[in-house]
């Protein structure tokens, strides 16, 4: 169970999965006690994506306050140094580097499905993280989604060319979220 009221800081991949699946309005309902934020650096990356639907939907999510915009803490030297180190030494993108650095120093839950890029860093620095599949597991177990809705979500995301680890929800073993 995710500790209530801790911020979930969402990276581009998870938010784009929800938009692609037609479930953008559900994003903040899966973990209702946890406000969902997007860093300004991730928002800037998403504004460059070729899909106007993604850009439009993010604007709607922000204007309806289903997600909130968080400024990168430019005045925090520790976070700025970590961000620069992640970008230069781990070769991560701008948004992902910013999310990792902010999550590390603010007890924030990171939402990213790029496990190859974030998992070791998160384990090393004891950062709690969620993937798109964790959102689907929680939505299924809470009754927000039925299995058929999860399957449709997965089908739409895969059809759009994104990657998820399974084709059907019942093929996935949900993680025990102990934070």
Short mmCIF file of N, CA and C in Angstrom, two decimals:
data_model
loop_
_atom_site.label_atom_id
_atom_site.label_comp_id
_atom_site.label_asym_id
_atom_site.label_seq_id
_atom_site.Cartn_x
_atom_site.Cartn_y
_atom_site.Cartn_z
N UNK A 1 0.86 -1.19 0.00
CA UNK A 1 0.00 0.00 0.00
C UNK A 1 0.89 1.24 0.00
N UNK A 2 0.57 2.18 -0.84
CA UNK A 2 1.32 3.42 -0.93
C UNK A 2 0.89 4.34 0.21
N UNK A 3 1.89 4.87 0.93
CA UNK A 3 1.60 5.76 2.04
C UNK A 3 0.81 6.96 1.53
N UNK A 4 -0.27 7.26 2.22
CA UNK A 4 -1.14 8.33 1.73
C UNK A 4 -0.46 9.69 1.79
N UNK A 5 -0.85 10.49 0.86
CA UNK A 5 -0.46 11.87 0.70
C UNK A 5 0.96 12.08 0.21
N UNK A 6 1.75 11.01 0.05
CA UNK A 6 3.06 11.18 -0.58
C UNK A 6 2.84 11.49 -2.04
N UNK A 7 3.61 12.39 -2.55
CA UNK A 7 3.51 12.79 -3.95
C UNK A 7 3.99 11.66 -4.85
N UNK A 8 3.25 11.45 -5.93
CA UNK A 8 3.69 10.58 -7.01
C UNK A 8 4.16 11.49 -8.13
N UNK A 9 5.42 11.37 -8.47
CA UNK A 9 6.03 12.18 -9.52
C UNK A 9 6.09 11.33 -10.79
N UNK A 10 5.32 11.72 -11.78
CA UNK A 10 5.10 10.88 -12.96
C UNK A 10 6.02 11.27 -14.11
N UNK A 11 6.62 10.26 -14.72
CA UNK A 11 7.48 10.48 -15.87
C UNK A 11 6.65 10.37 -17.15
N UNK A 12 7.25 10.74 -18.25
CA UNK A 12 6.54 10.83 -19.53
C UNK A 12 5.92 9.51 -19.98
N UNK A 13 6.62 8.40 -19.74
CA UNK A 13 6.11 7.13 -20.25
C UNK A 13 4.80 6.72 -19.59
N UNK A 14 4.69 6.85 -18.30
CA UNK A 14 3.46 6.44 -17.61
C UNK A 14 2.29 7.33 -18.01
N UNK A 15 2.51 8.62 -18.04
CA UNK A 15 1.41 9.52 -18.40
C UNK A 15 0.99 9.28 -19.86
N UNK A 16 1.96 9.03 -20.73
CA UNK A 16 1.59 8.77 -22.13
C UNK A 16 0.85 7.44 -22.28
N UNK A 17 1.19 6.44 -21.44
CA UNK A 17 0.43 5.18 -21.47
C UNK A 17 -1.04 5.42 -21.12
N UNK A 18 -1.28 6.21 -20.08
CA UNK A 18 -2.67 6.47 -19.67
C UNK A 18 -3.42 7.25 -20.75
N UNK A 19 -2.76 8.20 -21.37
CA UNK A 19 -3.41 8.98 -22.42
C UNK A 19 -3.68 8.10 -23.64
N UNK A 20 -2.69 7.33 -24.05
CA UNK A 20 -2.83 6.44 -25.20
C UNK A 20 -3.95 5.42 -24.99
N UNK A 21 -4.08 4.94 -23.76
CA UNK A 21 -5.11 3.94 -23.45
C UNK A 21 -6.49 4.56 -23.31
N UNK A 22 -6.58 5.88 -23.38
CA UNK A 22 -7.87 6.54 -23.20
C UNK A 22 -8.30 6.61 -21.75
N UNK A 23 -7.35 6.51 -20.84
CA UNK A 23 -7.64 6.48 -19.41
C UNK A 23 -7.01 7.64 -18.64
N UNK A 24 -6.76 8.74 -19.32
CA UNK A 24 -6.13 9.89 -18.66
C UNK A 24 -6.92 10.36 -17.43
N UNK A 25 -8.24 10.32 -17.52
CA UNK A 25 -9.06 10.77 -16.40
C UNK A 25 -8.94 9.86 -15.17
N UNK A 26 -8.44 8.65 -15.36
CA UNK A 26 -8.30 7.69 -14.25
C UNK A 26 -6.98 7.84 -13.51
N UNK A 27 -6.05 8.55 -14.10
CA UNK A 27 -4.69 8.60 -13.57
C UNK A 27 -4.62 8.96 -12.10
N UNK A 28 -5.35 9.96 -11.70
CA UNK A 28 -5.29 10.39 -10.30
C UNK A 28 -6.27 9.64 -9.40
N UNK A 29 -7.04 8.72 -9.96
CA UNK A 29 -8.00 7.95 -9.17
C UNK A 29 -7.43 6.63 -8.66
N UNK A 30 -6.34 6.18 -9.26
CA UNK A 30 -5.78 4.88 -8.89
C UNK A 30 -5.22 4.91 -7.47
N UNK A 31 -4.48 5.93 -7.15
CA UNK A 31 -3.95 6.15 -5.80
C UNK A 31 -4.56 7.48 -5.32
N UNK A 32 -5.83 7.47 -4.91
CA UNK A 32 -6.54 8.72 -4.66
C UNK A 32 -5.97 9.57 -3.52
N UNK A 33 -5.27 8.98 -2.60
CA UNK A 33 -4.70 9.74 -1.49
C UNK A 33 -3.36 10.38 -1.83
N UNK A 34 -2.86 10.09 -3.03
CA UNK A 34 -1.55 10.58 -3.43
C UNK A 34 -1.68 11.56 -4.58
N UNK A 35 -1.32 12.81 -4.37
CA UNK A 35 -1.37 13.76 -5.49
C UNK A 35 -0.34 13.39 -6.55
N UNK A 36 -0.73 13.54 -7.82
CA UNK A 36 0.14 13.22 -8.94
C UNK A 36 0.70 14.52 -9.51
N UNK A 37 2.02 14.57 -9.60
CA UNK A 37 2.71 15.73 -10.12
C UNK A 37 3.54 15.36 -11.34
N UNK A 38 3.77 16.36 -12.18
CA UNK A 38 4.67 16.21 -13.32
C UNK A 38 5.68 17.36 -13.24
N UNK A 39 6.95 17.04 -13.36
CA UNK A 39 7.98 18.08 -13.33
C UNK A 39 7.91 18.94 -14.58
N UNK A 40 8.25 20.21 -14.44
CA UNK A 40 8.25 21.11 -15.59
C UNK A 40 9.17 20.60 -16.70
N UNK A 41 10.25 19.91 -16.36
CA UNK A 41 11.16 19.39 -17.38
C UNK A 41 10.51 18.22 -18.15
N UNK A 42 9.72 17.42 -17.49
CA UNK A 42 8.99 16.34 -18.17
C UNK A 42 7.89 16.95 -19.04
N UNK A 43 7.21 17.94 -18.50
CA UNK A 43 6.17 18.63 -19.26
C UNK A 43 6.76 19.23 -20.54
N UNK A 44 7.94 19.84 -20.43
CA UNK A 44 8.59 20.43 -21.60
C UNK A 44 8.91 19.35 -22.64
N UNK A 45 9.37 18.19 -22.19
CA UNK A 45 9.64 17.08 -23.11
C UNK A 45 8.36 16.65 -23.82
N UNK A 46 7.30 16.52 -23.07
CA UNK A 46 6.02 16.06 -23.64
C UNK A 46 5.46 17.07 -24.63
N UNK A 47 5.75 18.35 -24.44
CA UNK A 47 5.27 19.37 -25.37
C UNK A 47 5.96 19.27 -26.73
N UNK A 48 7.08 18.54 -26.77
CA UNK A 48 7.81 18.34 -28.03
C UNK A 48 7.40 17.06 -28.75
N UNK A 49 6.56 16.24 -28.11
CA UNK A 49 6.15 14.97 -28.74
C UNK A 49 5.33 15.26 -29.98
N UNK A 50 5.43 14.38 -30.97
CA UNK A 50 4.70 14.62 -32.23
C UNK A 50 3.19 14.51 -32.10
N UNK A 51 2.71 13.82 -31.09
CA UNK A 51 1.27 13.62 -30.95
C UNK A 51 0.60 14.84 -30.31
N UNK A 52 -0.23 15.51 -31.09
CA UNK A 52 -0.95 16.66 -30.54
C UNK A 52 -1.97 16.20 -29.50
N UNK A 53 -2.46 14.97 -29.63
CA UNK A 53 -3.42 14.44 -28.66
C UNK A 53 -2.79 14.36 -27.27
N UNK A 54 -1.54 13.94 -27.20
CA UNK A 54 -0.83 13.86 -25.91
C UNK A 54 -0.71 15.26 -25.33
N UNK A 55 -0.26 16.20 -26.14
CA UNK A 55 -0.08 17.58 -25.65
C UNK A 55 -1.40 18.16 -25.16
N UNK A 56 -2.45 17.94 -25.92
CA UNK A 56 -3.78 18.47 -25.55
C UNK A 56 -4.26 17.84 -24.25
N UNK A 57 -4.13 16.53 -24.15
CA UNK A 57 -4.62 15.83 -22.96
C UNK A 57 -3.86 16.25 -21.71
N UNK A 58 -2.56 16.48 -21.83
CA UNK A 58 -1.77 16.93 -20.67
C UNK A 58 -2.25 18.32 -20.24
N UNK A 59 -2.52 19.18 -21.18
CA UNK A 59 -3.05 20.50 -20.85
C UNK A 59 -4.37 20.40 -20.11
N UNK A 60 -5.23 19.48 -20.54
CA UNK A 60 -6.52 19.27 -19.87
C UNK A 60 -6.29 18.74 -18.45
N UNK A 61 -5.40 17.75 -18.31
CA UNK A 61 -5.12 17.20 -16.98
C UNK A 61 -4.61 18.27 -16.02
N UNK A 62 -3.75 19.15 -16.54
CA UNK A 62 -3.23 20.23 -15.69
C UNK A 62 -4.30 21.27 -15.37
N UNK A 63 -5.10 21.64 -16.36
CA UNK A 63 -6.11 22.67 -16.12
C UNK A 63 -7.22 22.18 -15.18
N UNK A 64 -7.49 20.89 -15.20
CA UNK A 64 -8.51 20.33 -14.30
C UNK A 64 -7.91 19.87 -12.97
N UNK A 65 -6.61 20.07 -12.83
CA UNK A 65 -5.87 19.74 -11.60
C UNK A 65 -5.88 18.25 -11.26
N UNK A 66 -6.05 17.42 -12.29
CA UNK A 66 -5.93 15.97 -12.08
C UNK A 66 -4.48 15.59 -11.90
N UNK A 67 -3.60 16.36 -12.52
CA UNK A 67 -2.18 16.32 -12.22
C UNK A 67 -1.73 17.75 -11.98
N UNK A 68 -0.64 17.88 -11.27
CA UNK A 68 -0.14 19.22 -10.94
C UNK A 68 1.27 19.38 -11.47
N UNK A 69 1.61 20.60 -11.80
CA UNK A 69 2.93 20.91 -12.33
C UNK A 69 3.85 21.27 -11.17
N UNK A 70 5.05 20.69 -11.18
CA UNK A 70 6.05 20.99 -10.15
C UNK A 70 7.27 21.58 -10.84
N UNK A 71 7.72 22.71 -10.34
CA UNK A 71 8.94 23.31 -10.88
C UNK A 71 10.15 22.54 -10.38
N UNK A 72 11.12 22.36 -11.27
CA UNK A 72 12.38 21.77 -10.85
C UNK A 72 13.02 22.74 -9.86
N UNK A 73 13.51 22.25 -8.71
CA UNK A 73 14.04 23.15 -7.66
C UNK A 73 15.42 23.69 -8.02
N UNK A 74 15.45 24.69 -8.87
CA UNK A 74 16.71 25.28 -9.34
C UNK A 74 17.55 25.86 -8.20
N UNK A 75 16.92 26.18 -7.09
CA UNK A 75 17.66 26.76 -5.97
C UNK A 75 18.26 25.71 -5.02
N UNK A 76 18.02 24.44 -5.28
CA UNK A 76 18.53 23.38 -4.43
C UNK A 76 19.79 22.80 -5.09
N UNK A 77 20.94 23.19 -4.56
CA UNK A 77 22.22 22.80 -5.16
C UNK A 77 22.44 21.29 -5.14
N UNK A 78 21.99 20.62 -4.09
CA UNK A 78 22.15 19.17 -3.98
C UNK A 78 21.40 18.45 -5.11
N UNK A 79 20.17 18.87 -5.34
CA UNK A 79 19.36 18.26 -6.41
C UNK A 79 19.93 18.62 -7.77
N UNK A 80 20.36 19.86 -7.95
CA UNK A 80 20.94 20.26 -9.23
C UNK A 80 22.21 19.47 -9.55
N UNK A 81 23.06 19.24 -8.54
CA UNK A 81 24.28 18.45 -8.75
C UNK A 81 23.93 17.01 -9.12
N UNK A 82 22.95 16.43 -8.41
CA UNK A 82 22.55 15.05 -8.69
C UNK A 82 21.96 14.94 -10.10
N UNK A 83 21.14 15.89 -10.47
CA UNK A 83 20.54 15.93 -11.80
C UNK A 83 21.63 15.96 -12.88
N UNK A 84 22.62 16.83 -12.69
CA UNK A 84 23.72 16.94 -13.66
C UNK A 84 24.52 15.65 -13.70
N UNK A 85 24.75 15.03 -12.55
CA UNK A 85 25.50 13.78 -12.50
C UNK A 85 24.75 12.66 -13.23
N UNK A 86 23.45 12.55 -12.98
CA UNK A 86 22.65 11.51 -13.63
C UNK A 86 22.69 11.69 -15.15
N UNK A 87 22.53 12.93 -15.60
CA UNK A 87 22.54 13.19 -17.05
C UNK A 87 23.88 12.85 -17.67
N UNK A 88 24.97 13.24 -17.01
CA UNK A 88 26.29 13.08 -17.62
C UNK A 88 26.90 11.70 -17.40
N UNK A 89 26.64 11.08 -16.25
CA UNK A 89 27.28 9.80 -15.94
C UNK A 89 26.38 8.59 -16.24
N UNK A 90 25.09 8.76 -16.10
CA UNK A 90 24.17 7.65 -16.35
C UNK A 90 23.48 7.78 -17.71
N UNK A 91 23.70 8.92 -18.37
CA UNK A 91 23.21 9.16 -19.72
C UNK A 91 21.69 9.05 -19.82
N UNK A 92 21.00 9.60 -18.84
CA UNK A 92 19.53 9.62 -18.85
C UNK A 92 19.06 10.91 -19.49
N UNK A 93 17.82 10.91 -19.94
CA UNK A 93 17.24 12.10 -20.54
C UNK A 93 16.98 13.18 -19.51
N UNK A 94 16.63 14.35 -19.99
CA UNK A 94 16.42 15.51 -19.13
C UNK A 94 15.32 15.27 -18.10
N UNK A 95 14.14 14.84 -18.54
CA UNK A 95 13.03 14.63 -17.64
C UNK A 95 13.29 13.51 -16.65
N UNK A 96 13.81 12.40 -17.15
CA UNK A 96 14.08 11.25 -16.29
C UNK A 96 15.14 11.59 -15.24
N UNK A 97 16.19 12.29 -15.65
CA UNK A 97 17.24 12.70 -14.72
C UNK A 97 16.67 13.61 -13.64
N UNK A 98 15.84 14.54 -14.04
CA UNK A 98 15.22 15.46 -13.09
C UNK A 98 14.33 14.72 -12.11
N UNK A 99 13.51 13.79 -12.61
CA UNK A 99 12.62 13.02 -11.74
C UNK A 99 13.42 12.21 -10.71
N UNK A 100 14.47 11.54 -11.16
CA UNK A 100 15.28 10.74 -10.24
C UNK A 100 15.90 11.61 -9.16
N UNK A 101 16.48 12.74 -9.55
CA UNK A 101 17.13 13.62 -8.57
C UNK A 101 16.13 14.19 -7.57
N UNK A 102 14.98 14.62 -8.05
CA UNK A 102 13.96 15.19 -7.16
C UNK A 102 13.41 14.11 -6.23
N UNK A 103 13.12 12.96 -6.77
CA UNK A 103 12.58 11.86 -5.95
C UNK A 103 13.57 11.46 -4.86
N UNK A 104 14.84 11.42 -5.20
CA UNK A 104 15.86 11.00 -4.23
C UNK A 104 15.87 11.88 -2.99
N UNK A 105 15.75 13.15 -3.16
CA UNK A 105 15.92 14.08 -2.03
C UNK A 105 14.62 14.59 -1.43
N UNK A 106 13.47 14.06 -1.88
CA UNK A 106 12.20 14.60 -1.37
C UNK A 106 11.21 13.54 -0.91
N UNK A 107 11.63 12.29 -0.75
CA UNK A 107 10.73 11.22 -0.31
C UNK A 107 9.47 11.15 -1.17
N UNK A 108 9.69 11.27 -2.46
CA UNK A 108 8.61 11.24 -3.45
C UNK A 108 8.61 9.88 -4.12
N UNK A 109 7.45 9.40 -4.50
CA UNK A 109 7.32 8.14 -5.22
C UNK A 109 7.46 8.44 -6.71
N UNK A 110 8.38 7.77 -7.36
CA UNK A 110 8.60 7.97 -8.79
C UNK A 110 7.71 7.01 -9.58
N UNK A 111 7.03 7.51 -10.59
CA UNK A 111 6.22 6.68 -11.49
C UNK A 111 6.89 6.67 -12.86
N UNK A 112 7.51 5.54 -13.19
CA UNK A 112 8.19 5.38 -14.47
C UNK A 112 8.20 3.90 -14.83
N UNK A 113 8.00 3.63 -16.10
CA UNK A 113 8.05 2.23 -16.56
C UNK A 113 9.37 1.89 -17.23
N UNK A 114 10.31 2.81 -17.22
CA UNK A 114 11.62 2.55 -17.80
C UNK A 114 12.51 1.86 -16.76
N UNK A 115 12.14 0.64 -16.40
CA UNK A 115 12.85 -0.06 -15.32
C UNK A 115 14.33 -0.23 -15.63
N UNK A 116 14.66 -0.47 -16.87
CA UNK A 116 16.07 -0.62 -17.23
C UNK A 116 16.85 0.64 -16.85
N UNK A 117 16.20 1.79 -16.94
CA UNK A 117 16.86 3.06 -16.66
C UNK A 117 16.80 3.48 -15.20
N UNK A 118 15.75 3.08 -14.48
CA UNK A 118 15.56 3.64 -13.13
C UNK A 118 15.70 2.66 -11.99
N UNK A 119 15.50 1.38 -12.23
CA UNK A 119 15.39 0.42 -11.13
C UNK A 119 16.63 0.38 -10.23
N UNK A 120 17.81 0.22 -10.82
CA UNK A 120 19.03 0.15 -9.99
C UNK A 120 19.26 1.43 -9.21
N UNK A 121 19.03 2.56 -9.84
CA UNK A 121 19.20 3.84 -9.14
C UNK A 121 18.22 3.93 -7.98
N UNK A 122 16.97 3.55 -8.22
CA UNK A 122 15.96 3.60 -7.16
C UNK A 122 16.30 2.66 -6.01
N UNK A 123 16.74 1.46 -6.32
CA UNK A 123 17.11 0.52 -5.26
C UNK A 123 18.31 1.05 -4.48
N UNK A 124 19.31 1.53 -5.18
CA UNK A 124 20.52 2.06 -4.53
C UNK A 124 20.19 3.20 -3.58
N UNK A 125 19.28 4.07 -3.99
CA UNK A 125 18.99 5.28 -3.20
C UNK A 125 17.67 5.19 -2.44
N UNK A 126 17.11 3.97 -2.38
CA UNK A 126 15.89 3.70 -1.61
C UNK A 126 14.74 4.63 -2.02
N UNK A 127 14.55 4.74 -3.32
CA UNK A 127 13.44 5.52 -3.88
C UNK A 127 12.31 4.55 -4.20
N UNK A 128 11.12 4.82 -3.69
CA UNK A 128 9.96 4.01 -4.03
C UNK A 128 9.52 4.37 -5.45
N UNK A 129 9.15 3.35 -6.22
CA UNK A 129 8.74 3.61 -7.59
C UNK A 129 7.53 2.77 -7.96
N UNK A 130 6.79 3.27 -8.92
CA UNK A 130 5.62 2.61 -9.49
C UNK A 130 5.80 2.55 -11.01
N UNK A 131 5.28 1.49 -11.60
CA UNK A 131 5.26 1.38 -13.06
C UNK A 131 3.81 1.48 -13.53
N UNK A 132 3.64 1.53 -14.83
CA UNK A 132 2.28 1.49 -15.38
C UNK A 132 1.56 0.24 -14.90
N UNK A 133 2.26 -0.89 -14.87
CA UNK A 133 1.64 -2.14 -14.42
C UNK A 133 1.24 -2.07 -12.95
N UNK A 134 2.01 -1.37 -12.13
CA UNK A 134 1.63 -1.19 -10.72
C UNK A 134 0.32 -0.39 -10.62
N UNK A 135 0.17 0.61 -11.48
CA UNK A 135 -1.08 1.38 -11.51
C UNK A 135 -2.24 0.45 -11.90
N UNK A 136 -2.02 -0.38 -12.91
CA UNK A 136 -3.08 -1.30 -13.33
C UNK A 136 -3.41 -2.31 -12.24
N UNK A 137 -2.40 -2.83 -11.56
CA UNK A 137 -2.64 -3.77 -10.46
C UNK A 137 -3.48 -3.12 -9.37
N UNK A 138 -3.12 -1.92 -8.99
CA UNK A 138 -3.86 -1.21 -7.95
C UNK A 138 -5.29 -0.93 -8.41
N UNK A 139 -5.45 -0.51 -9.67
CA UNK A 139 -6.79 -0.22 -10.19
C UNK A 139 -7.64 -1.48 -10.20
N UNK A 140 -7.05 -2.61 -10.55
CA UNK A 140 -7.76 -3.88 -10.57
C UNK A 140 -8.14 -4.32 -9.15
N UNK A 141 -7.17 -4.29 -8.25
CA UNK A 141 -7.42 -4.76 -6.88
C UNK A 141 -8.36 -3.85 -6.08
N UNK A 142 -8.41 -2.59 -6.44
CA UNK A 142 -9.31 -1.67 -5.74
C UNK A 142 -10.72 -1.68 -6.34
N UNK A 143 -10.88 -2.31 -7.50
CA UNK A 143 -12.18 -2.35 -8.15
C UNK A 143 -12.42 -1.18 -9.10
N UNK A 144 -11.45 -0.29 -9.22
CA UNK A 144 -11.59 0.83 -10.16
C UNK A 144 -11.67 0.32 -11.60
N UNK A 145 -10.84 -0.69 -11.92
CA UNK A 145 -10.86 -1.33 -13.24
C UNK A 145 -11.23 -2.79 -13.06
N UNK A 146 -11.92 -3.35 -14.04
CA UNK A 146 -12.09 -4.78 -14.15
C UNK A 146 -10.97 -5.31 -15.04
N UNK A 147 -10.79 -6.63 -15.05
CA UNK A 147 -9.70 -7.20 -15.84
C UNK A 147 -9.83 -6.85 -17.32
N UNK A 148 -11.05 -6.82 -17.84
CA UNK A 148 -11.26 -6.48 -19.25
C UNK A 148 -10.79 -5.05 -19.55
N UNK A 149 -10.98 -4.15 -18.63
CA UNK A 149 -10.54 -2.77 -18.81
C UNK A 149 -9.01 -2.70 -18.78
N UNK A 150 -8.39 -3.47 -17.92
CA UNK A 150 -6.92 -3.55 -17.88
C UNK A 150 -6.40 -4.11 -19.21
N UNK A 151 -7.05 -5.16 -19.69
CA UNK A 151 -6.62 -5.76 -20.96
C UNK A 151 -6.76 -4.77 -22.12
N UNK A 152 -7.84 -4.01 -22.14
CA UNK A 152 -8.03 -3.01 -23.18
C UNK A 152 -6.95 -1.93 -23.09
N UNK A 153 -6.63 -1.51 -21.88
CA UNK A 153 -5.56 -0.55 -21.64
C UNK A 153 -4.26 -1.08 -22.24
N UNK A 154 -3.89 -2.30 -21.89
CA UNK A 154 -2.65 -2.91 -22.36
C UNK A 154 -2.66 -3.02 -23.89
N UNK A 155 -3.77 -3.48 -24.46
CA UNK A 155 -3.89 -3.63 -25.91
C UNK A 155 -3.67 -2.30 -26.63
N UNK A 156 -4.28 -1.25 -26.12
CA UNK A 156 -4.14 0.08 -26.75
C UNK A 156 -2.70 0.60 -26.67
N UNK A 157 -2.07 0.41 -25.52
CA UNK A 157 -0.69 0.87 -25.35
C UNK A 157 0.24 0.10 -26.28
N UNK A 158 0.09 -1.21 -26.34
CA UNK A 158 0.93 -2.02 -27.22
C UNK A 158 0.67 -1.69 -28.69
N UNK A 159 -0.58 -1.47 -29.05
CA UNK A 159 -0.93 -1.14 -30.44
C UNK A 159 -0.31 0.19 -30.88
N UNK A 160 -0.08 1.08 -29.91
CA UNK A 160 0.51 2.38 -30.21
C UNK A 160 2.04 2.30 -30.30
N UNK A 161 2.58 1.11 -30.06
CA UNK A 161 4.03 0.95 -30.18
C UNK A 161 4.81 1.08 -28.89
N UNK A 162 4.12 1.27 -27.79
CA UNK A 162 4.81 1.33 -26.49
C UNK A 162 4.99 -0.08 -25.97
N UNK A 163 5.84 -0.21 -24.96
CA UNK A 163 6.13 -1.53 -24.42
C UNK A 163 5.55 -1.70 -23.03
N UNK A 164 4.98 -2.86 -22.82
CA UNK A 164 4.54 -3.33 -21.50
C UNK A 164 4.96 -4.79 -21.42
N UNK A 165 5.12 -5.34 -20.21
CA UNK A 165 5.68 -6.69 -20.09
C UNK A 165 4.73 -7.83 -20.45
N UNK A 166 3.44 -7.56 -20.59
CA UNK A 166 2.46 -8.61 -20.89
C UNK A 166 1.43 -8.11 -21.89
N UNK A 167 0.67 -9.06 -22.44
CA UNK A 167 -0.42 -8.72 -23.35
C UNK A 167 -1.79 -8.79 -22.65
N UNK A 168 -1.83 -9.47 -21.51
CA UNK A 168 -3.07 -9.63 -20.75
C UNK A 168 -2.77 -9.47 -19.27
N UNK A 169 -3.68 -8.88 -18.57
CA UNK A 169 -3.47 -8.61 -17.14
C UNK A 169 -3.25 -9.88 -16.35
N UNK A 170 -3.95 -10.95 -16.69
CA UNK A 170 -3.81 -12.18 -15.90
C UNK A 170 -2.46 -12.87 -16.11
N UNK A 171 -1.66 -12.39 -17.05
CA UNK A 171 -0.30 -12.91 -17.25
C UNK A 171 0.73 -12.17 -16.39
N UNK A 172 0.30 -11.16 -15.68
CA UNK A 172 1.22 -10.33 -14.90
C UNK A 172 1.10 -10.66 -13.41
N UNK A 173 2.22 -10.78 -12.74
CA UNK A 173 2.24 -10.97 -11.30
C UNK A 173 2.47 -9.62 -10.64
N UNK A 174 1.48 -9.15 -9.94
CA UNK A 174 1.56 -7.83 -9.31
C UNK A 174 2.59 -7.84 -8.18
N UNK A 175 3.30 -6.73 -8.07
CA UNK A 175 4.27 -6.57 -6.98
C UNK A 175 3.55 -6.26 -5.69
N UNK A 176 4.14 -6.67 -4.58
CA UNK A 176 3.65 -6.27 -3.27
C UNK A 176 4.27 -4.93 -2.94
N UNK A 177 3.49 -3.88 -2.98
CA UNK A 177 4.00 -2.55 -2.70
C UNK A 177 4.01 -2.34 -1.19
N UNK A 178 5.18 -2.36 -0.62
CA UNK A 178 5.31 -2.29 0.83
C UNK A 178 5.56 -0.89 1.34
N UNK A 179 5.46 0.09 0.48
CA UNK A 179 5.69 1.46 0.95
C UNK A 179 4.40 2.23 1.03
#
